[in-house]
PDB file of C-alpha atoms and ligand atoms in Angstrom:
ATOM      1  CA  MET A   1     -24.759  -6.205 -28.238  1.00 76.00           C
ATOM      2  CA  ARG A   2     -24.101  -7.025 -25.083  1.00 76.00           C
ATOM      3  CA  ALA A   3     -19.800  -7.495 -24.407  1.00 67.00           C
ATOM      4  CA  VAL A   4     -19.536 -10.638 -22.478  1.00 83.00           C
ATOM      5  CA  PHE A   5     -16.248 -12.426 -22.702  1.00 95.00           C
ATOM      6  CA  ASP A   6     -15.454 -15.997 -21.511  1.00 97.00           C
ATOM      7  CA  ALA A   7     -11.993 -17.036 -20.292  1.00 98.00           C
ATOM      8  CA  THR A   8     -12.901 -20.034 -18.706  1.00 97.00           C
ATOM      9  CA  GLY A   9     -10.481 -22.397 -18.427  1.00 97.00           C
ATOM     10  CA  GLU A  10      -7.506 -20.310 -20.381  1.00 98.00           C
ATOM     11  CA  VAL A  11      -4.571 -18.909 -19.086  1.00 98.00           C
ATOM     12  CA  LEU A  12      -3.207 -15.587 -20.024  1.00 98.00           C
ATOM     13  CA  VAL A  13       0.550 -13.995 -19.394  1.00 99.00           C
ATOM     14  CA  VAL A  14       0.349 -10.207 -18.453  1.00 98.00           C
ATOM     15  CA  THR A  15       3.981  -8.641 -18.477  1.00 98.00           C
ATOM     16  CA  GLY A  16       3.598  -5.323 -16.764  1.00 98.00           C
ATOM     17  CA  GLY A  17       0.690  -6.629 -14.642  1.00 98.00           C
ATOM     18  CA  ALA A  18       1.313  -5.337 -11.516  1.00 98.00           C
ATOM     19  CA  ASN A  19       0.204  -1.692 -12.073  1.00 98.00           C
ATOM     20  CA  GLY A  20      -1.881   0.350 -14.732  1.00 98.00           C
ATOM     21  CA  ILE A  21      -3.722  -1.111 -17.610  1.00 98.00           C
ATOM     22  CA  GLY A  22      -1.863  -4.604 -17.259  1.00 98.00           C
ATOM     23  CA  ALA A  23      -3.016  -4.995 -13.752  1.00 98.00           C
ATOM     24  CA  ALA A  24      -6.759  -3.975 -15.090  1.00 98.00           C
ATOM     25  CA  LEU A  25      -6.671  -6.391 -17.384  1.00 98.00           C
ATOM     26  CA  ALA A  26      -5.034  -9.434 -15.670  1.00 98.00           C
ATOM     27  CA  ARG A  27      -7.975  -8.796 -13.015  1.00 98.00           C
ATOM     28  CA  GLY A  28     -10.450  -8.802 -15.829  1.00 98.00           C
ATOM     29  CA  PHE A  29      -9.321 -11.540 -17.524  1.00 98.00           C
ATOM     30  CA  ALA A  30      -9.566 -13.313 -14.008  1.00 98.00           C
ATOM     31  CA  ASP A  31     -12.916 -12.387 -13.420  1.00 98.00           C
ATOM     32  CA  ALA A  32     -13.710 -13.460 -17.257  1.00 98.00           C
ATOM     33  CA  GLY A  33     -12.884 -17.282 -15.447  1.00 97.00           C
ATOM     34  CA  GLY A  34      -9.573 -17.731 -16.616  1.00 98.00           C
ATOM     35  CA  THR A  35      -5.932 -17.488 -15.191  1.00 98.00           C
ATOM     36  CA  SER A  36      -4.145 -14.548 -15.553  1.00 98.00           C
ATOM     37  CA  VAL A  37      -0.166 -14.894 -14.725  1.00 98.00           C
ATOM     38  CA  VAL A  38       1.923 -11.562 -13.971  1.00 98.00           C
ATOM     39  CA  LEU A  39       5.339 -11.119 -15.422  1.00 98.00           C
ATOM     40  CA  ASP A  40       6.388  -7.633 -13.796  1.00 98.00           C
ATOM     41  CA  VAL A  41       9.461  -6.267 -11.334  1.00 98.00           C
ATOM     42  CA  ALA A  42       7.086  -5.023  -9.152  1.00 98.00           C
ATOM     43  CA  ARG A  43       4.813  -6.300  -7.017  1.00 94.00           C
ATOM     44  CA  PRO A  44       0.648  -5.450  -7.692  1.00 90.00           C
ATOM     45  CA  ASP A  45      -0.751  -3.723  -4.366  1.00 88.00           C
ATOM     46  CA  ARG A  46      -3.582  -5.794  -3.993  1.00 91.00           C
ATOM     47  CA  GLU A  47      -4.447  -9.677  -4.371  1.00 96.00           C
ATOM     48  CA  HIS A  48      -6.858 -10.479  -6.671  1.00 98.00           C
ATOM     49  CA  ARG A  49      -8.592 -14.523  -7.332  1.00 98.00           C
ATOM     50  CA  GLY A  50      -6.978 -16.169 -10.380  1.00 98.00           C
ATOM     51  CA  VAL A  51      -4.451 -13.397 -10.944  1.00 98.00           C
ATOM     52  CA  GLU A  52      -0.805 -15.080  -9.744  1.00 98.00           C
ATOM     53  CA  HIS A  53       2.667 -12.690  -9.633  1.00 98.00           C
ATOM     54  CA  VAL A  54       5.838 -13.964 -10.624  1.00 98.00           C
ATOM     55  CA  ALA A  55       9.024 -11.253 -10.508  1.00 98.00           C
ATOM     56  CA  VAL A  56      10.579 -11.113 -13.274  1.00 98.00           C
ATOM     57  CA  ASP A  57      12.706  -8.462 -15.313  1.00 98.00           C
ATOM     58  CA  VAL A  58      11.401  -8.972 -18.459  1.00 99.00           C
ATOM     59  CA  SER A  59      14.826  -7.759 -20.521  1.00 99.00           C
ATOM     60  CA  ASP A  60      15.829 -10.988 -19.211  1.00 99.00           C
ATOM     61  CA  ARG A  61      15.630 -13.287 -21.768  1.00 99.00           C
ATOM     62  CA  ASP A  62      16.216 -16.830 -19.407  1.00 98.00           C
ATOM     63  CA  ALA A  63      14.112 -15.467 -16.555  1.00 98.00           C
ATOM     64  CA  VAL A  64      10.898 -15.046 -19.373  1.00 99.00           C
ATOM     65  CA  ILE A  65      11.237 -17.988 -20.793  1.00 98.00           C
ATOM     66  CA  ALA A  66      11.809 -19.852 -17.267  1.00 98.00           C
ATOM     67  CA  ALA A  67       8.565 -17.952 -16.009  1.00 98.00           C
ATOM     68  CA  VAL A  68       6.498 -18.922 -18.540  1.00 98.00           C
ATOM     69  CA  ALA A  69       8.051 -22.916 -18.880  1.00 98.00           C
ATOM     70  CA  GLY A  70       6.480 -22.598 -14.924  1.00 98.00           C
ATOM     71  CA  THR A  71       3.414 -21.291 -16.002  1.00 98.00           C
ATOM     72  CA  ILE A  72       2.813 -24.129 -18.624  1.00 98.00           C
ATOM     73  CA  ARG A  73       4.233 -26.792 -16.309  1.00 98.00           C
ATOM     74  CA  ARG A  74       1.088 -25.431 -13.353  1.00 98.00           C
ATOM     75  CA  HIS A  75      -1.367 -24.741 -16.022  1.00 98.00           C
ATOM     76  CA  GLY A  76      -0.164 -27.153 -18.765  1.00 98.00           C
ATOM     77  CA  ARG A  77      -1.480 -24.085 -21.414  1.00 98.00           C
ATOM     78  CA  VAL A  78      -0.848 -20.537 -22.452  1.00 98.00           C
ATOM     79  CA  ASP A  79      -3.996 -19.035 -24.489  1.00 98.00           C
ATOM     80  CA  GLY A  80      -3.187 -15.455 -24.854  1.00 98.00           C
ATOM     81  CA  LEU A  81       0.070 -13.029 -24.140  1.00 99.00           C
ATOM     82  CA  VAL A  82      -0.249  -9.151 -23.318  1.00 99.00           C
ATOM     83  CA  ALA A  83       2.715  -7.528 -23.233  1.00 98.00           C
ATOM     84  CA  GLY A  84       2.755  -4.114 -21.350  1.00 98.00           C
ATOM     85  CA  ALA A  85       5.836  -4.072 -19.251  1.00 98.00           C
ATOM     86  CA  ALA A  86       7.571  -0.581 -20.136  1.00 98.00           C
ATOM     87  CA  VAL A  87       9.341   2.291 -19.045  1.00 98.00           C
ATOM     88  CA  GLN A  88       9.125   5.650 -20.045  1.00 97.00           C
ATOM     89  CA  PRO A  89      11.953   7.915 -18.999  1.00 96.00           C
ATOM     90  CA  ARG A  90      11.654  11.897 -19.814  1.00 95.00           C
ATOM     91  CA  VAL A  91      15.154  12.951 -21.163  1.00 97.00           C
ATOM     92  CA  SER A  92      16.144  15.181 -24.079  1.00 98.00           C
ATOM     93  CA  VAL A  93      17.862  13.361 -27.056  1.00 98.00           C
ATOM     94  CA  LEU A  94      21.433  15.389 -25.998  1.00 98.00           C
ATOM     95  CA  GLU A  95      21.438  14.088 -22.871  1.00 98.00           C
ATOM     96  CA  THR A  96      19.946  10.339 -23.134  1.00 98.00           C
ATOM     97  CA  THR A  97      22.790   8.024 -22.008  1.00 98.00           C
ATOM     98  CA  GLN A  98      24.032   4.751 -23.592  1.00 98.00           C
ATOM     99  CA  GLU A  99      22.204   3.569 -20.328  1.00 98.00           C
ATOM    100  CA  VAL A 100      19.271   5.082 -20.838  1.00 98.00           C
ATOM    101  CA  TRP A 101      18.501   4.174 -24.360  1.00 98.00           C
ATOM    102  CA  GLN A 102      19.744   0.562 -23.931  1.00 98.00           C
ATOM    103  CA  ARG A 103      17.478  -0.107 -21.133  1.00 98.00           C
ATOM    104  CA  THR A 104      14.861   1.566 -22.691  1.00 98.00           C
ATOM    105  CA  MET A 105      14.840  -0.732 -25.783  1.00 98.00           C
ATOM    106  CA  ALA A 106      15.953  -3.743 -23.705  1.00 99.00           C
ATOM    107  CA  VAL A 107      12.836  -3.764 -21.341  1.00 98.00           C
ATOM    108  CA  ASN A 108      10.361  -1.991 -24.184  1.00 98.00           C
ATOM    109  CA  VAL A 109      11.648  -4.140 -27.155  1.00 98.00           C
ATOM    110  CA  ASP A 110      13.651  -7.030 -26.288  1.00 99.00           C
ATOM    111  CA  GLY A 111      11.135  -7.559 -23.571  1.00 99.00           C
ATOM    112  CA  VAL A 112       8.383  -7.949 -25.763  1.00 99.00           C
ATOM    113  CA  VAL A 113      10.558 -10.727 -28.316  1.00 99.00           C
ATOM    114  CA  TRP A 114      11.588 -12.451 -25.438  1.00 99.00           C
ATOM    115  CA  ALA A 115       7.622 -13.064 -24.026  1.00 99.00           C
ATOM    116  CA  CYS A 116       6.807 -13.650 -27.372  1.00 99.00           C
ATOM    117  CA  GLN A 117       9.544 -16.286 -28.180  1.00 99.00           C
ATOM    118  CA  ALA A 118       8.733 -17.884 -24.914  1.00 99.00           C
ATOM    119  CA  VAL A 119       4.917 -18.302 -25.662  1.00 99.00           C
ATOM    120  CA  LEU A 120       5.265 -19.012 -29.453  1.00 98.00           C
ATOM    121  CA  PRO A 121       5.757 -22.507 -29.420  1.00 98.00           C
ATOM    122  CA  THR A 122       3.254 -23.718 -26.979  1.00 98.00           C
ATOM    123  CA  MET A 123       0.695 -21.839 -28.970  1.00 98.00           C
ATOM    124  CA  ILE A 124       1.699 -22.968 -32.468  1.00 98.00           C
ATOM    125  CA  ALA A 125       1.811 -26.362 -31.154  1.00 98.00           C
ATOM    126  CA  ALA A 126      -2.055 -26.087 -29.637  1.00 98.00           C
ATOM    127  CA  GLY A 127      -2.586 -24.326 -33.141  1.00 98.00           C
ATOM    128  CA  ARG A 128      -4.390 -21.182 -31.192  1.00 97.00           C
ATOM    129  CA  GLY A 129      -3.274 -18.255 -29.542  1.00 98.00           C
ATOM    130  CA  SER A 130      -3.525 -14.417 -29.324  1.00 98.00           C
ATOM    131  CA  ILE A 131      -0.618 -11.848 -28.756  1.00 99.00           C
ATOM    132  CA  VAL A 132      -1.527  -8.163 -28.012  1.00 98.00           C
ATOM    133  CA  VAL A 133       1.917  -5.452 -28.141  1.00 98.00           C
ATOM    134  CA  PHE A 134       1.127  -2.115 -26.576  1.00 98.00           C
ATOM    135  CA  ALA A 135       2.221   0.664 -28.943  1.00 94.00           C
ATOM    136  CA  SER A 136       1.418   4.436 -28.557  1.00 96.00           C
ATOM    137  CA  GLY A 137       0.188   7.303 -30.204  1.00 94.00           C
ATOM    138  CA  LEU A 138       3.904   8.633 -29.611  1.00 95.00           C
ATOM    139  CA  ALA A 139       5.517   6.663 -32.075  1.00 96.00           C
ATOM    140  CA  TYR A 140       3.847   8.617 -34.887  1.00 95.00           C
ATOM    141  CA  GLN A 141       3.353  11.568 -33.259  1.00 94.00           C
ATOM    142  CA  GLY A 142       6.740  11.538 -31.342  1.00 95.00           C
ATOM    143  CA  ARG A 143       7.290  13.844 -28.094  1.00 95.00           C
ATOM    144  CA  ALA A 144      10.042  16.075 -27.214  1.00 96.00           C
ATOM    145  CA  GLU A 145      12.204  14.313 -23.963  1.00 96.00           C
ATOM    146  CA  ALA A 146      10.391  10.503 -25.232  1.00 97.00           C
ATOM    147  CA  ALA A 147      12.251   9.626 -28.237  1.00 98.00           C
ATOM    148  CA  ALA A 148      13.524   6.195 -26.448  1.00 98.00           C
ATOM    149  CA  TYR A 149      10.010   5.507 -25.621  1.00 98.00           C
ATOM    150  CA  ALA A 150       8.518   6.923 -28.766  1.00 98.00           C
ATOM    151  CA  ALA A 151      11.278   4.879 -30.922  1.00 98.00           C
ATOM    152  CA  SER A 152      10.795   1.510 -29.130  1.00 98.00           C
ATOM    153  CA  LYS A 153       7.161   1.729 -29.548  1.00 98.00           C
ATOM    154  CA  GLY A 154       7.617   2.500 -33.423  1.00 98.00           C
ATOM    155  CA  ALA A 155       9.972  -0.811 -33.133  1.00 98.00           C
ATOM    156  CA  LEU A 156       6.882  -2.720 -31.835  1.00 98.00           C
ATOM    157  CA  ILE A 157       4.896  -1.624 -34.323  1.00 98.00           C
ATOM    158  CA  SER A 158       7.023  -3.176 -37.536  1.00 98.00           C
ATOM    159  CA  PHE A 159       7.978  -6.227 -35.126  1.00 98.00           C
ATOM    160  CA  ALA A 160       4.021  -6.892 -34.320  1.00 98.00           C
ATOM    161  CA  LYS A 161       3.186  -7.214 -38.077  1.00 98.00           C
ATOM    162  CA  SER A 162       6.017  -8.836 -38.804  1.00 98.00           C
ATOM    163  CA  LEU A 163       5.645 -11.572 -36.416  1.00 98.00           C
ATOM    164  CA  ALA A 164       1.732 -12.073 -37.533  1.00 98.00           C
ATOM    165  CA  ALA A 165       2.750 -12.310 -40.923  1.00 98.00           C
ATOM    166  CA  GLU A 166       5.356 -15.437 -40.075  1.00 98.00           C
ATOM    167  CA  VAL A 167       2.541 -17.047 -37.420  1.00 98.00           C
ATOM    168  CA  VAL A 168      -0.318 -16.654 -39.212  1.00 98.00           C
ATOM    169  CA  ALA A 169      -0.581 -20.443 -40.684  1.00 98.00           C
ATOM    170  CA  SER A 170      -0.498 -21.670 -37.254  1.00 98.00           C
ATOM    171  CA  ASN A 171      -3.643 -19.405 -36.064  1.00 98.00           C
ATOM    172  CA  VAL A 172      -1.743 -17.340 -33.586  1.00 98.00           C
ATOM    173  CA  ARG A 173      -2.865 -13.666 -34.044  1.00 98.00           C
ATOM    174  CA  VAL A 174      -0.836 -10.788 -33.005  1.00 98.00           C
ATOM    175  CA  ASN A 175      -2.042  -7.646 -33.034  1.00 98.00           C
ATOM    176  CA  THR A 176      -1.024  -4.257 -31.522  1.00 98.00           C
ATOM    177  CA  VAL A 177      -3.256  -1.855 -29.172  1.00 98.00           C
ATOM    178  CA  PHE A 178      -2.812   2.111 -28.774  1.00 97.00           C
ATOM    179  CA  PRO A 179      -4.576   2.413 -25.613  1.00 97.00           C
ATOM    180  CA  GLY A 180      -5.199   5.999 -25.789  1.00 96.00           C
ATOM    181  CA  VAL A 181      -4.003   8.293 -22.850  1.00 97.00           C
ATOM    182  CA  ILE A 182      -4.905   6.597 -19.518  1.00 97.00           C
ATOM    183  CA  ASP A 183      -4.346   7.658 -15.946  1.00 97.00           C
ATOM    184  CA  THR A 184      -1.398   4.748 -14.919  1.00 96.00           C
ATOM    185  CA  PRO A 185       1.552   4.982 -12.777  1.00 94.00           C
ATOM    186  CA  GLN A 186       3.474   5.435 -15.977  1.00 94.00           C
ATOM    187  CA  PHE A 187       1.139   8.419 -17.120  1.00 94.00           C
ATOM    188  CA  ARG A 188       1.803  10.419 -14.192  1.00 94.00           C
ATOM    189  CA  ALA A 189       5.241   9.967 -13.875  1.00 94.00           C
ATOM    190  CA  ALA A 190       5.729  10.613 -17.487  1.00 92.00           C
ATOM    191  CA  ASN A 191       3.014  14.224 -17.099  1.00 90.00           C
ATOM    192  CA  PRO A 192       3.691  15.202 -13.724  1.00 87.00           C
ATOM    193  CA  THR A 193       2.401  18.543 -13.792  1.00 89.00           C
ATOM    194  CA  GLY A 194      -1.126  19.729 -13.705  1.00 87.00           C
ATOM    195  CA  GLY A 195      -0.895  21.882 -17.184  1.00 93.00           C
ATOM    196  CA  GLU A 196       0.367  18.647 -18.830  1.00 92.00           C
ATOM    197  CA  ARG A 197      -3.021  16.664 -17.192  1.00 93.00           C
ATOM    198  CA  GLU A 198      -4.970  19.352 -18.595  1.00 95.00           C
ATOM    199  CA  HIS A 199      -3.477  19.417 -22.188  1.00 94.00           C
ATOM    200  CA  TRP A 200      -4.324  15.653 -22.868  1.00 94.00           C
ATOM    201  CA  GLU A 201      -8.019  16.285 -21.382  1.00 94.00           C
ATOM    202  CA  ARG A 202      -8.223  18.757 -23.884  1.00 95.00           C
ATOM    203  CA  VAL A 203      -6.514  17.131 -26.695  1.00 93.00           C
ATOM    204  CA  THR A 204      -7.931  13.066 -25.878  1.00 95.00           C
ATOM    205  CA  GLY A 205      -9.555  13.245 -22.745  1.00 96.00           C
ATOM    206  CA  ILE A 206      -8.139  10.512 -20.037  1.00 97.00           C
ATOM    207  CA  GLY A 207      -9.572   7.348 -19.574  1.00 97.00           C
ATOM    208  CA  THR A 208      -8.980   4.783 -16.711  1.00 97.00           C
ATOM    209  CA  PRO A 209      -6.900   1.007 -17.356  1.00 97.00           C
ATOM    210  CA  GLU A 210     -10.726  -0.554 -16.910  1.00 97.00           C
ATOM    211  CA  ASP A 211     -11.637   1.344 -20.208  1.00 97.00           C
ATOM    212  CA  VAL A 212      -8.741  -0.529 -22.098  1.00 97.00           C
ATOM    213  CA  VAL A 213      -9.938  -4.059 -20.320  1.00 97.00           C
ATOM    214  CA  GLU A 214     -12.504  -4.780 -22.971  1.00 96.00           C
ATOM    215  CA  PRO A 215     -10.889  -3.851 -26.225  1.00 97.00           C
ATOM    216  CA  LEU A 216      -8.014  -5.982 -24.834  1.00 98.00           C
ATOM    217  CA  LEU A 217     -10.451  -9.124 -23.922  1.00 98.00           C
ATOM    218  CA  PHE A 218     -11.992  -8.165 -27.606  1.00 97.00           C
ATOM    219  CA  LEU A 219      -8.556  -8.997 -28.858  1.00 98.00           C
ATOM    220  CA  LEU A 220      -7.618 -12.237 -27.037  1.00 98.00           C
ATOM    221  CA  SER A 221     -11.177 -13.888 -27.673  1.00 97.00           C
ATOM    222  CA  ASP A 222     -11.928 -15.741 -30.734  1.00 95.00           C
ATOM    223  CA  SER A 223     -14.157 -13.202 -31.798  1.00 95.00           C
ATOM    224  CA  ALA A 224     -11.087 -10.784 -33.423  1.00 97.00           C
ATOM    225  CA  THR A 225     -10.349 -12.080 -36.516  1.00 97.00           C
ATOM    226  CA  MET A 226      -7.840  -9.990 -37.429  1.00 98.00           C
ATOM    227  CA  THR A 227      -3.723 -10.256 -37.287  1.00 98.00           C
ATOM    228  CA  GLY A 228      -1.138  -7.810 -37.900  1.00 98.00           C
ATOM    229  CA  SER A 229      -3.767  -5.273 -36.943  1.00 97.00           C
ATOM    230  CA  THR A 230      -3.991  -1.916 -34.376  1.00 96.00           C
ATOM    231  CA  LEU A 231      -6.521  -1.313 -32.855  1.00 97.00           C
ATOM    232  CA  THR A 232      -6.575   2.719 -32.027  1.00 96.00           C
ATOM    233  CA  ARG A 233      -8.280   4.529 -29.015  1.00 96.00           C
ATOM    234  CA  ASP A 234      -7.799   7.742 -30.008  1.00 94.00           C
ATOM    235  CA  ARG A 235     -10.014   9.365 -27.566  1.00 94.00           C
ATOM    236  CA  ALA A 236     -11.350   8.676 -23.940  1.00 94.00           C
ATOM    237  CA  TYR A 237     -14.660   6.827 -23.830  1.00 92.00           C
ATOM    238  CA  PRO A 238     -15.345   5.830 -20.363  1.00 88.00           C
ATOM    239  CA  LYS A 239     -16.947   2.563 -20.151  1.00 82.00           C
ATOM    240  CA  GLU A 240     -18.649   4.127 -17.415  1.00 76.00           C
ATOM    241  CA  ARG A 241     -21.032   6.800 -18.799  1.00 70.00           C
TER     242      ARG A 241
HETATM  243  N1  LIG B   1      -1.046   4.740 -19.748  1.00 62.89           N
HETATM  244  C1  LIG B   1      -0.916   5.641 -20.974  1.00 62.89           C
HETATM  245  O1  LIG B   1      -1.373   6.235 -20.966  1.00 62.89           O
HETATM  246  C2  LIG B   1      -0.571   4.780 -22.020  1.00 62.89           C
HETATM  247  C3  LIG B   1      -0.608   5.190 -23.233  1.00 62.89           C
HETATM  248  C4  LIG B   1       0.536   4.358 -24.544  1.00 62.89           C
HETATM  249  C5  LIG B   1       0.862   3.337 -24.243  1.00 62.89           C
HETATM  250  N2  LIG B   1       0.575   2.915 -22.984  1.00 62.89           N
HETATM  251  C6  LIG B   1       1.534   1.526 -22.716  1.00 62.89           C
HETATM  252  O2  LIG B   1       0.738   0.787 -22.465  1.00 62.89           O
HETATM  253  C7  LIG B   1       1.490  -0.479 -21.171  1.00 62.89           C
HETATM  254  C8  LIG B   1       0.627  -0.147 -19.824  1.00 62.89           C
HETATM  255  O3  LIG B   1       1.451   1.064 -19.478  1.00 62.89           O
HETATM  256  P1  LIG B   1       0.903   1.138 -18.266  1.00 62.89           P
HETATM  257  O4  LIG B   1       0.366   3.124 -18.714  1.00 62.89           O
HETATM  258  O5  LIG B   1      -0.166   0.814 -17.816  1.00 62.89           O
HETATM  259  O6  LIG B   1       1.721   1.384 -17.209  1.00 62.89           O
HETATM  260  P2  LIG B   1       2.684   1.296 -15.706  1.00 62.89           P
HETATM  261  O7  LIG B   1       3.772   1.765 -15.474  1.00 62.89           O
HETATM  262  O8  LIG B   1       1.524   1.376 -14.796  1.00 62.89           O
HETATM  263  O9  LIG B   1       2.848  -0.092 -15.612  1.00 62.89           O
HETATM  264  C9  LIG B   1       4.134  -1.015 -16.612  1.00 62.89           C
HETATM  265  C10 LIG B   1       4.100  -2.054 -15.439  1.00 62.89           C
HETATM  266  O10 LIG B   1       5.560  -2.289 -16.103  1.00 62.89           O
HETATM  267  C11 LIG B   1       6.486  -2.867 -15.200  1.00 62.89           C
HETATM  268  N3  LIG B   1       8.012  -3.169 -15.246  1.00 62.89           N
HETATM  269  C12 LIG B   1       8.352  -1.746 -16.156  1.00 62.89           C
HETATM  270  N4  LIG B   1       9.737  -2.378 -16.348  1.00 62.89           N
HETATM  271  C13 LIG B   1       9.849  -3.912 -16.076  1.00 62.89           C
HETATM  272  C14 LIG B   1      10.928  -5.090 -16.101  1.00 62.89           C
HETATM  273  N5  LIG B   1      12.061  -4.211 -16.924  1.00 62.89           N
HETATM  274  N6  LIG B   1      10.074  -5.838 -16.417  1.00 62.89           N
HETATM  275  C15 LIG B   1       8.739  -6.694 -16.153  1.00 62.89           C
HETATM  276  N7  LIG B   1       7.873  -5.419 -15.819  1.00 62.89           N
HETATM  277  C16 LIG B   1       8.058  -4.209 -15.776  1.00 62.89           C
HETATM  278  C17 LIG B   1       6.095  -2.217 -14.255  1.00 62.89           C
HETATM  279  O11 LIG B   1       6.866  -2.564 -12.918  1.00 62.89           O
HETATM  280  C18 LIG B   1       4.337  -1.739 -14.362  1.00 62.89           C
HETATM  281  O12 LIG B   1       4.007  -2.575 -13.346  1.00 62.89           O
HETATM  282  C19 LIG B   1       3.335   0.384 -21.758  1.00 62.89           C
HETATM  283  O13 LIG B   1       3.452  -0.474 -22.379  1.00 62.89           O
HETATM  284  C20 LIG B   1       2.898   1.734 -22.387  1.00 62.89           C
HETATM  285  O14 LIG B   1       3.466   2.271 -23.016  1.00 62.89           O
HETATM  286  C21 LIG B   1       0.239   3.546 -21.953  1.00 62.89           C
END
C-alpha cells in the first residue's frame, strides 16, 4: 500500500523543530499540505515553505502558552503537537549538579507538559487532536552518563499514558514514539567518537531524521486509531533502500 498523508489545512506545533527529527517532520508535514509552527531556542539552518519559526524556550511555561496562542490567532486551529525539544547531558550521576538535573527535567519533561497544556484546550474544543511525545530506548535500557536524560524519558512515558487516559473522551490521542538511533545534532553530541557510532551501527543501525517522518505523520493522522501507545523503531530501516 502506498503511504500517502494529506495534511491540507492542518496546523502542527513542533517543539524542538529547528534541528534533527523535528526539523525533518516540520518540512514533511508542510510538504503534505499543512503548516508547521516550530517552537525552538535555535533557528533552523534553512527556510522551508509552510514552516514557521517562533523563538521559545520550552521550559518557560508562559512563553510556550503565548507562542501557541499566537499560532491559534494566526491560523485558527492546532491539529497536532509533536513535542521533541530535549537536551541530553553526558555526565555521571555523581557529577550531576542540581542545575544540570533540573535543566534536563525542565526542558525534557516540563517543556512537554507546558506544550500539552497550551494545545489541549483548542483540541478538546475541536473534539480532535493528536499529540506525540518522544521517548527513548534509554528509558528502558539506561546508559552510563545519561541518567538524567533516561529518567526524563521514563517520566514522559508515564506522563503520556496518563494524559491519554484523561483526554480520550475528547477524541484527543496521545502516543509516544521511540525513534530509534537517528543521526542528528543531539546524537552526534552524545556519541562523539567513531567507536560509539560503530557500536550503534552494529546494534541498531543508524537512521536519518527523514526515516522517522512517515511514522510520525501516521501517528498524527486519523489512520492512527491508537492512544496511550508506543510506536517503537528498534532498528534502522531506511526510507530509501
Ligand atoms: N536522535 C536519536 O537517536 C534519538 C533517539 C531517541 C530519542 N530521541 C528524541 O527525539 C527528539 C528529537 O531528537 P533529535 O535527535 O532530533 O535532537 P536535536 O538535538 O537534533 O534537536 C532537538 C531540538 O531541541 C531544541 N531545544 C533544546 N532545548 C530547547 C529548549 N529549552 N526550548 C526549545 N527548544 C529546545 C534544540 O535547539 C534542537 O533544535 C528528542 O526528544 C530526543 O530526545 C532522539
